[in-house]
């Protein structure tokens, strides 16, 4: 990463409008605000941006797509819904049109719950004066944390949590999904929650819709997909599936 930082620094022009790559933007903003940034800091920020901006969405898509392609009932239902608004390949639907499809929306929510790309604890330090929380007093300066993964796999909120089940997000007669909605927090919340959540969800909607509309799995070559649950979730080896064109 430090080698990449050196290259970015060498190629960076002074022109304010010529800094599209993330590293150049970091260097430029630092200079503008008069903040000195060491090579190590720039490298750490670069690695952070790569993990935050690519691995997360990639894991959500890999785990979600595997679950959809392994269950023909889910895949064909999603395909049928997409077909109603997307007849020819060139006639690409807009993002709002995709977001309004109930079953696709349910699949995206289930992808985010089931994959929980940032699974680890997100630590915070209690403020001056401490904190009253749920009947407990927590002294100031205490590190507290919660884990998205534990929330998303709580069976009281999400029955059969280890089953990929988009149906759970469909508010059919008599079913109240508001508690689930409240507890779906893949991007965390509050002032340090994910700043990339809109672009991440847009990527997932578009990628999932395009894949399922135009490609169907003819053979899943490796159904035993291994995922590692660490701070972030990862899929070593990826998903091996043979795809053919869908009508
Ligand atoms: C499914 C995809 C994603 C998930 C699940 C996700 C999840 C998260 C979570 C849980 C945090 C909060 C960490 C904390 O509280 O300490 C976070 C922060 C962050 N995310 Fe994402 N993220 C995703 C995609 C993205 C994308 C696409 C970008 C950039 C384009 C991005 C950029 C960031 C940045 C810069 C932060 C740090 C914000 C701060 O510290 O103020 N994320 N993300």
XYZ file of N, CA and C and ligand atoms in Angstrom:
784
model
N 0.829 -1.208 0.000
C 0.000 0.000 0.000
C 0.868 1.264 0.000
N 1.997 1.217 0.760
C 2.848 2.414 0.788
C 3.409 2.691 -0.609
N 3.671 1.618 -1.388
C 4.167 1.820 -2.758
C 3.109 2.548 -3.579
N 1.857 2.166 -3.375
C 0.769 2.839 -4.118
C 0.668 4.303 -3.713
N 0.869 4.548 -2.408
C 0.805 5.934 -1.931
C 1.895 6.751 -2.622
N 3.136 6.196 -2.703
C 4.240 6.930 -3.353
C 3.885 7.232 -4.794
N 3.329 6.235 -5.503
C 2.970 6.445 -6.915
C 1.919 7.542 -7.030
N 0.907 7.488 -6.137
C -0.158 8.504 -6.192
C 0.438 9.889 -5.968
N 1.373 9.976 -5.013
C 1.986 11.276 -4.718
C 2.794 11.781 -5.912
N 3.503 10.841 -6.565
C 4.335 11.237 -7.721
C 3.478 11.764 -8.869
N 2.327 11.101 -9.064
C 1.500 11.458 -10.217
C 0.488 12.561 -9.939
N 0.436 12.990 -8.710
C -0.588 13.967 -8.371
C -0.246 15.347 -8.925
N -1.218 15.923 -9.602
C -0.993 17.273 -10.131
C -1.583 18.268 -9.136
N -1.162 19.510 -9.244
C -1.667 20.512 -8.303
C -3.096 20.928 -8.611
N -3.517 20.635 -9.845
C -4.859 21.027 -10.262
C -5.918 20.400 -9.337
N -6.703 21.269 -8.714
C -7.688 20.827 -7.729
C -8.683 19.809 -8.289
N -8.937 19.904 -9.615
C -9.974 19.043 -10.183
C -9.437 17.696 -10.656
N -8.154 17.473 -10.444
C -7.575 16.252 -10.969
C -7.172 15.293 -9.850
N -8.143 14.895 -9.048
C -7.767 14.010 -7.942
C -8.836 12.960 -7.678
N -9.353 12.397 -8.759
C -10.426 11.412 -8.565
C -10.029 10.210 -7.696
N -8.828 9.633 -7.858
C -8.533 8.489 -7.008
C -8.548 8.875 -5.517
N -9.006 7.922 -4.712
C -9.205 8.194 -3.283
C -7.941 8.744 -2.612
N -6.792 8.143 -2.951
C -5.559 8.573 -2.286
C -5.225 10.022 -2.600
N -5.406 10.362 -3.870
C -5.106 11.736 -4.257
C -6.048 12.702 -3.547
N -7.299 12.296 -3.383
C -8.262 13.141 -2.671
C -7.812 13.341 -1.227
N -7.313 12.259 -0.604
C -6.854 12.376 0.790
C -5.677 13.338 0.897
N -4.718 13.190 -0.022
C -3.535 14.053 0.007
C -3.955 15.498 -0.190
N -4.803 15.691 -1.178
C -5.243 17.039 -1.522
C -5.965 17.703 -0.341
N -6.919 16.967 0.280
C -7.679 17.540 1.395
C -6.767 17.855 2.575
N -5.812 16.950 2.832
C -4.853 17.174 3.926
C -4.085 18.464 3.694
N -3.589 18.628 2.464
C -2.803 19.834 2.144
C -3.648 21.090 2.286
N -4.885 21.010 1.789
C -5.769 22.180 1.825
C -6.046 22.611 3.255
N -6.178 21.610 4.155
C -6.479 21.942 5.555
C -5.215 22.112 6.394
N -4.056 22.006 5.742
C -2.787 22.180 6.450
C -2.499 21.056 7.428
N -3.032 19.868 7.181
C -2.795 18.724 8.078
C -1.706 17.837 7.478
N -0.632 17.644 8.244
C 0.452 16.785 7.745
C 0.008 15.337 7.854
N 0.220 14.571 6.786
C -0.163 13.150 6.828
C 1.052 12.302 6.492
N 1.375 11.378 7.391
C 2.537 10.525 7.145
C 2.153 9.472 6.103
N 3.186 8.847 5.559
C 2.966 7.776 4.588
C 2.124 6.656 5.222
N 2.415 6.361 6.504
C 1.695 5.280 7.197
C 0.207 5.633 7.335
N -0.075 6.906 7.648
C -1.488 7.313 7.796
C -2.228 7.211 6.464
N -1.544 7.679 5.405
C -2.181 7.616 4.083
C -2.429 6.167 3.678
N -1.437 5.302 3.975
C -1.595 3.885 3.625
C -2.743 3.272 4.418
N -2.816 3.608 5.721
C -3.885 3.051 6.566
C -5.253 3.516 6.057
N -5.337 4.789 5.684
C -6.617 5.299 5.161
C -6.972 4.629 3.836
N -5.945 4.408 3.001
C -6.176 3.743 1.718
C -6.709 2.342 1.922
N -6.074 1.595 2.844
C -6.529 0.226 3.121
C -7.958 0.270 3.676
N -8.202 1.245 4.566
C -9.543 1.400 5.151
C -10.592 1.622 4.076
N -10.254 2.481 3.102
C -11.229 2.776 2.040
C -11.500 1.534 1.206
N -10.436 0.761 0.949
C -10.622 -0.439 0.121
C -11.515 -1.449 0.851
N -11.198 -1.675 2.140
C -12.005 -2.642 2.901
C -13.433 -2.127 3.047
N -13.564 -0.847 3.452
C -14.907 -0.293 3.696
C -15.736 -0.259 2.426
N -15.102 0.103 1.306
C -15.879 0.376 0.103
C -16.034 -0.773 -0.869
N -15.241 -1.818 -0.732
C -15.352 -2.886 -1.734
C -15.644 -4.261 -1.117
N -14.848 -4.648 -0.106
C -15.042 -5.979 0.479
C -16.449 -6.153 1.028
N -16.940 -5.114 1.700
C -18.258 -5.185 2.339
C -19.366 -5.502 1.327
N -19.418 -4.695 0.264
C -20.463 -4.887 -0.743
C -20.243 -6.222 -1.456
N -18.970 -6.554 -1.699
C -18.649 -7.815 -2.369
C -19.125 -9.020 -1.569
N -18.918 -8.973 -0.255
C -19.331 -10.089 0.601
C -20.856 -10.206 0.637
N -21.534 -9.055 0.738
C -23.006 -9.085 0.760
C -23.526 -9.723 -0.522
N -22.921 -9.366 -1.655
C -23.369 -9.909 -2.942
C -23.016 -11.387 -3.081
N -21.809 -11.766 -2.676
C -21.392 -13.172 -2.822
C -22.284 -14.086 -1.985
N -22.486 -13.709 -0.725
C -23.290 -14.568 0.164
C -24.763 -14.536 -0.259
N -25.246 -13.358 -0.634
C -26.645 -13.243 -1.058
C -26.909 -14.014 -2.337
N -26.020 -13.861 -3.311
C -26.244 -14.543 -4.595
C -26.153 -16.047 -4.450
N -25.219 -16.491 -3.639
C -25.119 -17.939 -3.426
C -26.453 -18.463 -2.888
N -27.015 -17.745 -1.913
C -28.266 -18.197 -1.300
C -29.393 -18.196 -2.314
N -29.423 -17.192 -3.190
C -30.495 -17.102 -4.190
C -30.330 -18.185 -5.251
N -29.107 -18.369 -5.754
C -28.896 -19.366 -6.808
C -29.026 -20.796 -6.290
N -28.871 -20.985 -4.971
C -29.027 -22.341 -4.432
C -30.488 -22.715 -4.218
N -31.375 -21.722 -4.188
C -32.784 -21.991 -3.927
C -33.597 -21.582 -5.159
N -33.970 -22.559 -5.956
C -34.636 -22.283 -7.234
C -35.954 -21.528 -7.040
N -36.662 -21.778 -5.925
C -37.935 -21.076 -5.701
C -37.690 -19.579 -5.540
N -36.645 -19.229 -4.824
C -36.328 -17.805 -4.615
C -35.849 -17.192 -5.935
N -34.922 -17.882 -6.624
C -34.374 -17.332 -7.875
C -35.474 -17.100 -8.905
N -36.355 -18.096 -9.080
C -37.349 -17.954 -10.141
C -38.402 -16.901 -9.779
N -38.703 -16.768 -8.505
C -39.668 -15.726 -8.103
C -39.079 -14.334 -8.358
N -37.801 -14.179 -8.026
C -37.156 -12.886 -8.246
C -37.037 -12.605 -9.750
N -36.686 -13.635 -10.509
C -36.561 -13.488 -11.964
C -37.898 -13.064 -12.580
N -38.988 -13.693 -12.125
C -40.310 -13.372 -12.670
C -40.679 -11.917 -12.361
N -40.351 -11.478 -11.158
C -40.673 -10.093 -10.800
C -39.868 -9.115 -11.663
N -38.578 -9.411 -11.852
C -37.720 -8.523 -12.649
C -38.177 -8.456 -14.103
N -38.681 -9.583 -14.580
C -39.122 -9.649 -15.980
C -40.286 -8.698 -16.252
N -41.085 -8.420 -15.232
C -42.245 -7.542 -15.433
C -41.821 -6.104 -15.756
N -40.630 -5.714 -15.329
C -40.216 -4.305 -15.577
C -38.995 -4.207 -16.496
N -38.441 -5.352 -16.885
C -37.187 -5.319 -17.659
C -37.282 -6.338 -18.801
N -37.777 -5.825 -19.964
C -38.070 -6.768 -21.053
C -36.883 -7.042 -21.951
N -36.163 -5.970 -22.319
C -34.979 -6.173 -23.168
C -33.757 -5.638 -22.438
N -32.612 -6.224 -22.770
C -31.405 -5.899 -22.024
C -31.081 -4.403 -22.038
N -31.319 -3.769 -23.198
C -30.942 -2.350 -23.320
C -31.891 -1.416 -22.560
N -33.072 -1.938 -22.243
C -34.089 -1.117 -21.584
C -33.892 -1.130 -20.058
N -32.728 -0.668 -19.609
C -32.339 -0.803 -18.201
C -33.236 0.019 -17.272
N -33.821 -0.601 -16.231
C -34.678 0.160 -15.320
C -33.861 1.118 -14.454
N -34.525 2.160 -13.961
C -33.825 3.098 -13.074
C -33.734 2.485 -11.671
N -32.882 3.071 -10.855
C -32.741 2.574 -9.479
C -34.060 2.663 -8.695
N -34.792 3.805 -8.761
C -36.064 3.860 -8.027
C -37.044 2.758 -8.467
N -37.028 2.429 -9.778
C -37.927 1.348 -10.231
C -37.530 0.034 -9.550
N -36.246 -0.234 -9.482
C -35.789 -1.470 -8.834
C -36.154 -1.458 -7.344
N -35.948 -0.305 -6.705
C -36.207 -0.221 -5.253
C -37.680 -0.418 -4.916
N -38.548 -0.219 -5.912
C -39.983 -0.380 -5.673
C -40.489 -1.799 -5.905
N -39.608 -2.703 -6.283
C -40.034 -4.095 -6.476
C -40.018 -4.801 -5.115
N -41.187 -5.227 -4.616
C -41.245 -5.760 -3.249
C -40.335 -6.968 -3.009
N -40.289 -7.895 -3.980
C -39.506 -9.107 -3.705
C -38.000 -8.823 -3.805
N -37.603 -7.970 -4.768
C -36.190 -7.597 -4.866
C -35.764 -6.872 -3.584
N -36.634 -5.977 -3.117
C -36.335 -5.235 -1.880
C -36.156 -6.213 -0.719
N -37.027 -7.208 -0.656
C -36.924 -8.211 0.414
C -35.610 -8.993 0.290
N -35.224 -9.309 -0.951
C -33.971 -10.054 -1.166
C -32.759 -9.216 -0.741
N -32.775 -7.924 -1.056
C -31.644 -7.061 -0.683
C -31.539 -6.971 0.840
N -32.674 -6.796 1.507
C -32.654 -6.740 2.976
C -32.103 -8.045 3.556
N -32.562 -9.171 2.983
C -32.123 -10.462 3.505
C -30.633 -10.681 3.227
N -30.148 -10.199 2.073
C -28.701 -10.267 1.771
C -27.915 -9.541 2.851
N -28.379 -8.349 3.209
C -27.648 -7.542 4.184
C -27.705 -8.174 5.578
N -28.874 -8.731 5.936
C -28.982 -9.389 7.246
C -28.120 -10.637 7.285
N -28.301 -11.482 6.283
C -27.683 -12.801 6.270
C -26.158 -12.698 6.157
N -25.684 -11.726 5.369
C -24.227 -11.619 5.177
C -23.569 -10.810 6.293
N -24.266 -9.851 6.853
C -23.695 -8.989 7.906
C -22.207 -8.721 7.650
N -21.876 -7.957 6.583
C -20.469 -7.838 6.175
C -19.520 -7.321 7.263
N -19.997 -6.375 8.091
C -19.167 -5.970 9.235
C -19.769 -6.671 10.440
N -19.181 -7.799 10.806
C -19.784 -8.648 11.830
C -19.271 -8.350 13.227
N -18.095 -7.745 13.291
C -17.426 -7.598 14.589
C -18.009 -6.484 15.437
N -17.471 -6.390 16.639
C -17.930 -5.366 17.578
C -17.450 -3.985 17.138
N -18.296 -2.985 17.326
C -17.952 -1.614 16.947
C -17.801 -0.806 18.238
N -16.581 -0.663 18.715
C -16.387 -0.058 20.041
C -16.628 1.454 20.088
N -17.171 1.888 21.222
C -17.364 3.314 21.509
C -16.938 3.536 22.965
N -16.523 4.765 23.286
C -16.119 5.062 24.668
C -17.172 5.965 25.300
N -17.633 5.592 26.494
C -18.715 6.378 27.123
C -18.228 7.804 27.433
N -19.130 8.782 27.336
C -18.716 10.198 27.474
C -18.474 10.611 28.927
N -17.991 11.832 29.059
C -17.775 12.412 30.379
C -19.051 12.335 31.205
N -18.953 11.924 32.443
C -20.138 11.828 33.298
C -20.787 10.454 33.236
N -20.298 9.604 32.360
C -20.848 8.250 32.252
C -22.180 8.212 31.526
N -22.823 7.081 31.624
C -24.011 6.852 30.794
C -25.000 5.954 31.533
N -26.287 6.352 31.513
C -27.333 5.451 32.021
C -27.899 4.699 30.845
N -27.812 3.388 30.913
C -28.326 2.611 29.781
C -29.111 1.405 30.281
N -30.376 1.340 29.908
C -31.251 0.207 30.241
C -31.169 -0.151 31.728
N -31.147 0.874 32.584
C -31.140 0.623 34.021
C -29.748 0.404 34.606
N -28.727 0.472 33.806
C -27.342 0.306 34.293
C -26.604 1.628 34.164
N -25.710 1.878 35.162
C -24.842 3.051 35.029
C -23.477 2.587 34.530
N -23.004 3.174 33.454
C -21.693 2.803 32.907
C -20.758 4.008 33.102
N -19.681 3.837 33.888
C -18.792 4.976 34.167
C -18.157 5.536 32.907
N -17.753 6.809 32.982
C -17.149 7.447 31.798
C -15.848 6.752 31.410
N -15.523 6.811 30.169
C -14.269 6.231 29.680
C -14.312 4.712 29.511
N -15.504 4.120 29.629
C -15.605 2.661 29.467
C -15.831 2.336 27.990
N -15.139 1.319 27.511
C -15.365 0.899 26.122
C -16.582 -0.023 26.083
N -17.567 0.365 25.305
C -18.758 -0.486 25.127
C -18.895 -0.786 23.632
N -19.545 -1.874 23.332
C -19.684 -2.193 21.910
C -20.890 -3.086 21.661
N -21.322 -3.108 20.420
C -22.368 -4.056 20.033
C -21.896 -4.738 18.763
N -22.501 -5.885 18.453
C -22.097 -6.596 17.241
C -23.312 -6.796 16.350
N -23.206 -6.312 15.124
C -24.285 -6.415 14.145
C -24.709 -7.875 13.952
N -23.722 -8.748 13.884
C -23.970 -10.170 13.618
C -24.929 -10.769 14.663
N -24.699 -10.442 15.952
C -25.546 -11.009 17.013
C -26.979 -10.504 16.881
N -27.112 -9.253 16.497
C -28.443 -8.667 16.301
C -29.160 -9.364 15.133
N -28.446 -9.525 14.032
C -29.061 -10.081 12.817
C -29.371 -11.576 12.924
N -28.769 -12.234 13.896
C -29.021 -13.672 14.063
C -29.776 -13.963 15.360
N -30.438 -12.933 15.915
C -31.242 -13.119 17.127
C -32.562 -13.770 16.716
N -32.802 -15.000 17.225
C -33.977 -15.720 16.708
C -35.296 -15.164 17.214
N -35.243 -14.345 18.259
C -36.509 -13.729 18.699
C -36.967 -12.674 17.699
N -36.011 -12.063 17.046
C -36.369 -11.023 16.065
C -36.478 -11.626 14.655
N -35.539 -12.510 14.350
C -35.507 -13.136 13.021
C -35.629 -14.653 13.193
N -36.852 -15.191 13.264
C -37.009 -16.643 13.433
C -36.231 -17.411 12.360
N -35.696 -18.555 12.734
C -34.845 -19.366 11.841
C -33.754 -18.487 11.202
N -32.915 -17.882 12.030
C -31.959 -16.896 11.499
C -30.958 -17.466 10.507
N -30.693 -18.768 10.576
C -29.689 -19.339 9.671
C -30.272 -19.748 8.319
N -31.550 -19.441 8.125
C -32.177 -19.700 6.825
C -32.277 -18.399 6.043
N -31.805 -18.403 4.796
C -31.945 -17.230 3.925
C -33.386 -17.193 3.447
N -34.149 -16.248 3.961
C -35.586 -16.259 3.712
C -36.135 -14.849 3.440
N -36.095 -14.406 2.165
C -36.570 -13.050 1.836
C -38.017 -12.804 2.258
N -38.797 -13.878 2.312
C -40.218 -13.811 2.681
C -40.428 -13.062 4.003
N -39.466 -13.156 4.902
C -39.650 -12.560 6.229
C -39.807 -11.025 6.158
N -39.365 -10.435 5.021
C -39.442 -8.979 4.898
C -40.716 -8.515 4.204
N -41.552 -9.453 3.767
C -42.787 -9.070 3.072
C -43.901 -8.875 4.097
N -44.393 -7.652 4.159
C -45.426 -7.360 5.150
C -46.771 -7.860 4.652
N -46.960 -9.167 4.691
C -48.249 -9.705 4.248
C -49.261 -9.534 5.385
N -50.499 -9.879 5.101
C -51.580 -9.642 6.069
C -51.212 -10.228 7.438
N -51.366 -9.411 8.460
C -51.146 -9.911 9.815
C -49.689 -9.945 10.252
N -48.766 -9.655 9.338
C -47.359 -9.705 9.753
C -46.790 -8.287 9.888
N -46.222 -8.024 11.071
C -45.639 -6.707 11.316
C -44.118 -6.839 11.214
N -43.541 -6.143 10.222
C -42.095 -6.280 10.016
C -41.317 -5.104 10.635
N -42.033 -4.247 11.381
C -41.373 -3.017 11.853
C -40.217 -3.304 12.818
N -40.374 -4.337 13.678
C -39.288 -4.657 14.622
C -38.042 -5.131 13.863
N -38.277 -5.931 12.837
C -37.142 -6.401 12.017
C -36.449 -5.220 11.344
N -37.264 -4.324 10.784
C -36.704 -3.152 10.103
C -35.819 -2.361 11.065
N -36.317 -2.243 12.312
C -35.597 -1.490 13.327
C -34.255 -2.167 13.666
N -34.250 -3.485 13.592
C -33.059 -4.238 14.012
C -32.121 -4.581 12.858
N -32.449 -4.130 11.648
C -31.538 -4.358 10.520
C -30.544 -3.187 10.490
N -29.328 -3.462 10.971
C -28.359 -2.361 11.103
C -26.995 -2.707 10.493
N -26.968 -3.190 9.245
C -25.680 -3.589 8.668
C -24.702 -2.424 8.567
N -25.228 -1.196 8.487
C -24.363 -0.027 8.312
C -24.121 0.703 9.624
N -24.536 0.082 10.749
C -24.506 0.737 12.047
C -25.370 2.007 11.976
N -25.406 2.773 13.050
C -26.222 3.993 13.033
C -25.458 5.110 13.735
N -26.049 6.290 13.772
C -25.434 7.386 14.506
C -24.348 8.085 13.710
N -23.622 8.962 14.397
C -22.691 9.856 13.713
C -21.526 9.108 13.049
N -21.169 7.920 13.515
C -20.074 7.183 12.878
C -20.564 6.000 12.053
N -21.840 5.998 11.749
C -22.350 4.946 10.871
C -21.777 5.090 9.468
N -22.059 4.139 8.622
C -21.459 4.088 7.278
C -21.857 5.295 6.417
N -20.829 5.946 5.846
C -21.160 7.066 4.953
C -21.447 6.574 3.533
N -21.147 5.288 3.289
C -21.309 4.781 1.931
C -22.587 3.979 1.733
N -23.541 4.079 2.697
C -24.688 3.157 2.640
C -25.564 3.318 1.397
N -25.692 4.545 0.904
C -26.553 4.721 -0.272
C -25.922 4.111 -1.518
N -24.619 4.368 -1.695
C -23.971 3.803 -2.886
C -23.880 2.277 -2.756
N -23.660 1.790 -1.525
C -23.570 0.340 -1.325
C -24.891 -0.338 -1.693
N -26.001 0.248 -1.227
C -27.302 -0.372 -1.521
C -27.627 -0.272 -3.006
N -27.243 0.858 -3.619
C -27.473 1.000 -5.066
C -26.709 -0.097 -5.813
N -25.468 -0.338 -5.411
C -24.662 -1.381 -6.067
C -25.329 -2.748 -5.926
N -25.830 -3.016 -4.727
C -26.437 -4.336 -4.481
C -27.720 -4.498 -5.305
N -28.574 -3.478 -5.319
C -29.807 -3.543 -6.118
C -29.477 -3.808 -7.590
N -28.556 -3.000 -8.142
C -28.287 -3.080 -9.578
C -27.613 -4.400 -9.939
N -26.642 -4.788 -9.123
C -25.891 -6.017 -9.419
C -26.788 -7.263 -9.308
N -27.541 -7.320 -8.226
C -28.420 -8.477 -7.998
C -29.480 -8.572 -9.099
N -30.083 -7.419 -9.412
C -31.136 -7.402 -10.434
C -30.561 -7.826 -11.789
N -29.390 -7.311 -12.146
C -28.812 -7.634 -13.451
C -28.460 -9.120 -13.535
N -27.836 -9.624 -12.488
C -27.444 -11.036 -12.489
C -28.674 -11.940 -12.619
N -29.644 -11.719 -11.742
C -30.783 -12.650 -11.697
C -31.685 -12.487 -12.916
N -31.795 -11.252 -13.448
C -32.643 -11.071 -14.630
C -32.063 -11.799 -15.844
N -30.727 -11.734 -16.003
C -30.155 -12.205 -17.271
C -29.356 -13.497 -17.179
N -29.110 -13.973 -15.986
C -28.342 -15.215 -15.857
C -28.991 -16.155 -14.855
N -29.078 -17.427 -15.236
C -29.552 -18.387 -14.247
C -28.465 -19.427 -14.011
N -28.461 -19.978 -12.822
C -27.431 -20.965 -12.491
C -27.805 -22.295 -13.094
N -26.885 -22.897 -13.850
C -27.201 -24.226 -14.356
C -26.622 -25.263 -13.394
N -25.556 -24.911 -12.715
C -24.924 -25.867 -11.819
C -24.155 -25.087 -10.754
N -24.462 -25.332 -9.484
C -23.651 -24.734 -8.431
C -22.504 -25.696 -8.181
N -21.279 -25.246 -8.459
C -20.139 -26.160 -8.411
C -19.616 -26.363 -6.997
N -19.891 -25.411 -6.140
C -19.399 -25.541 -4.775
C -20.451 -24.974 -3.837
N -21.351 -25.855 -3.366
C -22.459 -25.352 -2.558
C -22.031 -25.122 -1.101
N -20.860 -25.646 -0.745
C -20.417 -25.518 0.638
C -19.543 -24.270 0.780
N -20.164 -23.129 0.581
C -19.404 -21.877 0.602
C -18.913 -21.581 2.023
N -17.600 -21.403 2.151
C -17.044 -21.124 3.485
C -17.008 -19.618 3.693
N -17.489 -19.190 4.855
C -17.323 -17.764 5.159
C -16.592 -17.657 6.489
N -15.750 -16.660 6.584
C -15.021 -16.421 7.822
C -15.682 -15.258 8.539
N -16.001 -15.451 9.818
C -16.576 -14.352 10.578
C -15.469 -13.768 11.445
N -14.936 -12.633 11.003
C -13.952 -11.921 11.831
C -14.538 -10.536 12.058
N -13.728 -9.480 12.055
C -14.342 -8.154 12.175
C -15.192 -7.898 10.925
N -14.577 -8.158 9.769
C -15.386 -8.156 8.557
C -15.572 -9.613 8.157
N -16.593 -9.869 7.377
C -16.816 -11.229 6.935
C -16.134 -11.423 5.593
N -15.607 -12.602 5.334
C -14.973 -12.808 4.031
C -15.363 -14.168 3.470
N -15.151 -14.306 2.167
C -15.549 -15.526 1.466
C -14.313 -16.073 0.747
N -13.455 -16.813 1.452
C -12.244 -17.285 0.783
C -12.607 -18.233 -0.360
N -12.047 -17.988 -1.530
C -12.320 -18.888 -2.660
C -13.523 -18.459 -3.474
N -14.404 -17.630 -2.921
C -15.564 -17.147 -3.658
C -16.619 -18.219 -3.896
N -17.572 -17.891 -4.777
C -18.678 -18.806 -5.086
C -18.462 -19.387 -6.473
N -18.524 -20.718 -6.579
C -18.317 -21.326 -7.901
C -19.657 -21.817 -8.440
N -20.116 -21.121 -9.469
C -21.410 -21.488 -10.041
C -21.334 -21.324 -11.558
N -21.968 -22.268 -12.282
C -21.973 -22.175 -13.742
C -23.247 -21.439 -14.141
N -23.126 -20.402 -14.964
C -24.300 -19.592 -15.300
C -24.627 -19.696 -16.786
N -25.912 -19.708 -17.095
C -26.336 -19.651 -18.500
C -27.332 -18.502 -18.633
N -27.544 -18.072 -19.888
C -28.449 -16.943 -20.110
C -29.881 -17.270 -19.688
N -30.544 -16.304 -19.037
C -31.960 -16.503 -18.686
C -32.821 -15.779 -19.713
N -34.028 -16.290 -19.946
C -34.902 -15.658 -20.950
C -35.441 -14.331 -20.463
C -22.783 -3.567 2.232
C -21.830 -2.651 2.255
C -21.339 -1.925 3.498
C -21.519 -2.224 4.817
C -22.275 -3.399 5.428
C -20.843 -1.189 5.587
C -20.820 -1.134 6.972
C -20.228 -0.119 7.706
C -20.287 0.014 9.139
C -20.996 -0.958 10.081
C -19.590 1.133 9.472
C -19.444 1.723 10.881
C -18.183 1.304 11.569
C -18.197 1.829 13.002
O -19.246 2.160 13.517
O -17.138 1.860 13.591
C -19.073 1.698 8.254
C -18.297 2.836 8.196
C -17.780 3.359 7.035
N -18.076 2.951 5.743
Fe -19.249 1.398 5.227
N -20.276 -0.300 4.719
C -20.552 -0.706 3.432
C -20.182 -0.073 2.251
C -19.416 1.067 2.173
C -19.044 1.741 0.948
C -19.490 1.297 -0.463
C -18.246 2.792 1.311
C -17.579 3.831 0.448
C -17.922 4.107 -0.787
C -18.125 2.788 2.754
C -17.388 3.680 3.489
C -17.363 3.732 4.868
C -16.557 4.692 5.628
C -15.598 5.740 5.050
C -16.832 4.468 6.988
C -16.269 5.204 8.186
C -17.197 6.339 8.577
C -16.705 7.091 9.807
O -15.849 6.601 10.528
O -17.229 8.165 10.041
N -18.861 1.723 3.239
N -19.490 0.933 7.174
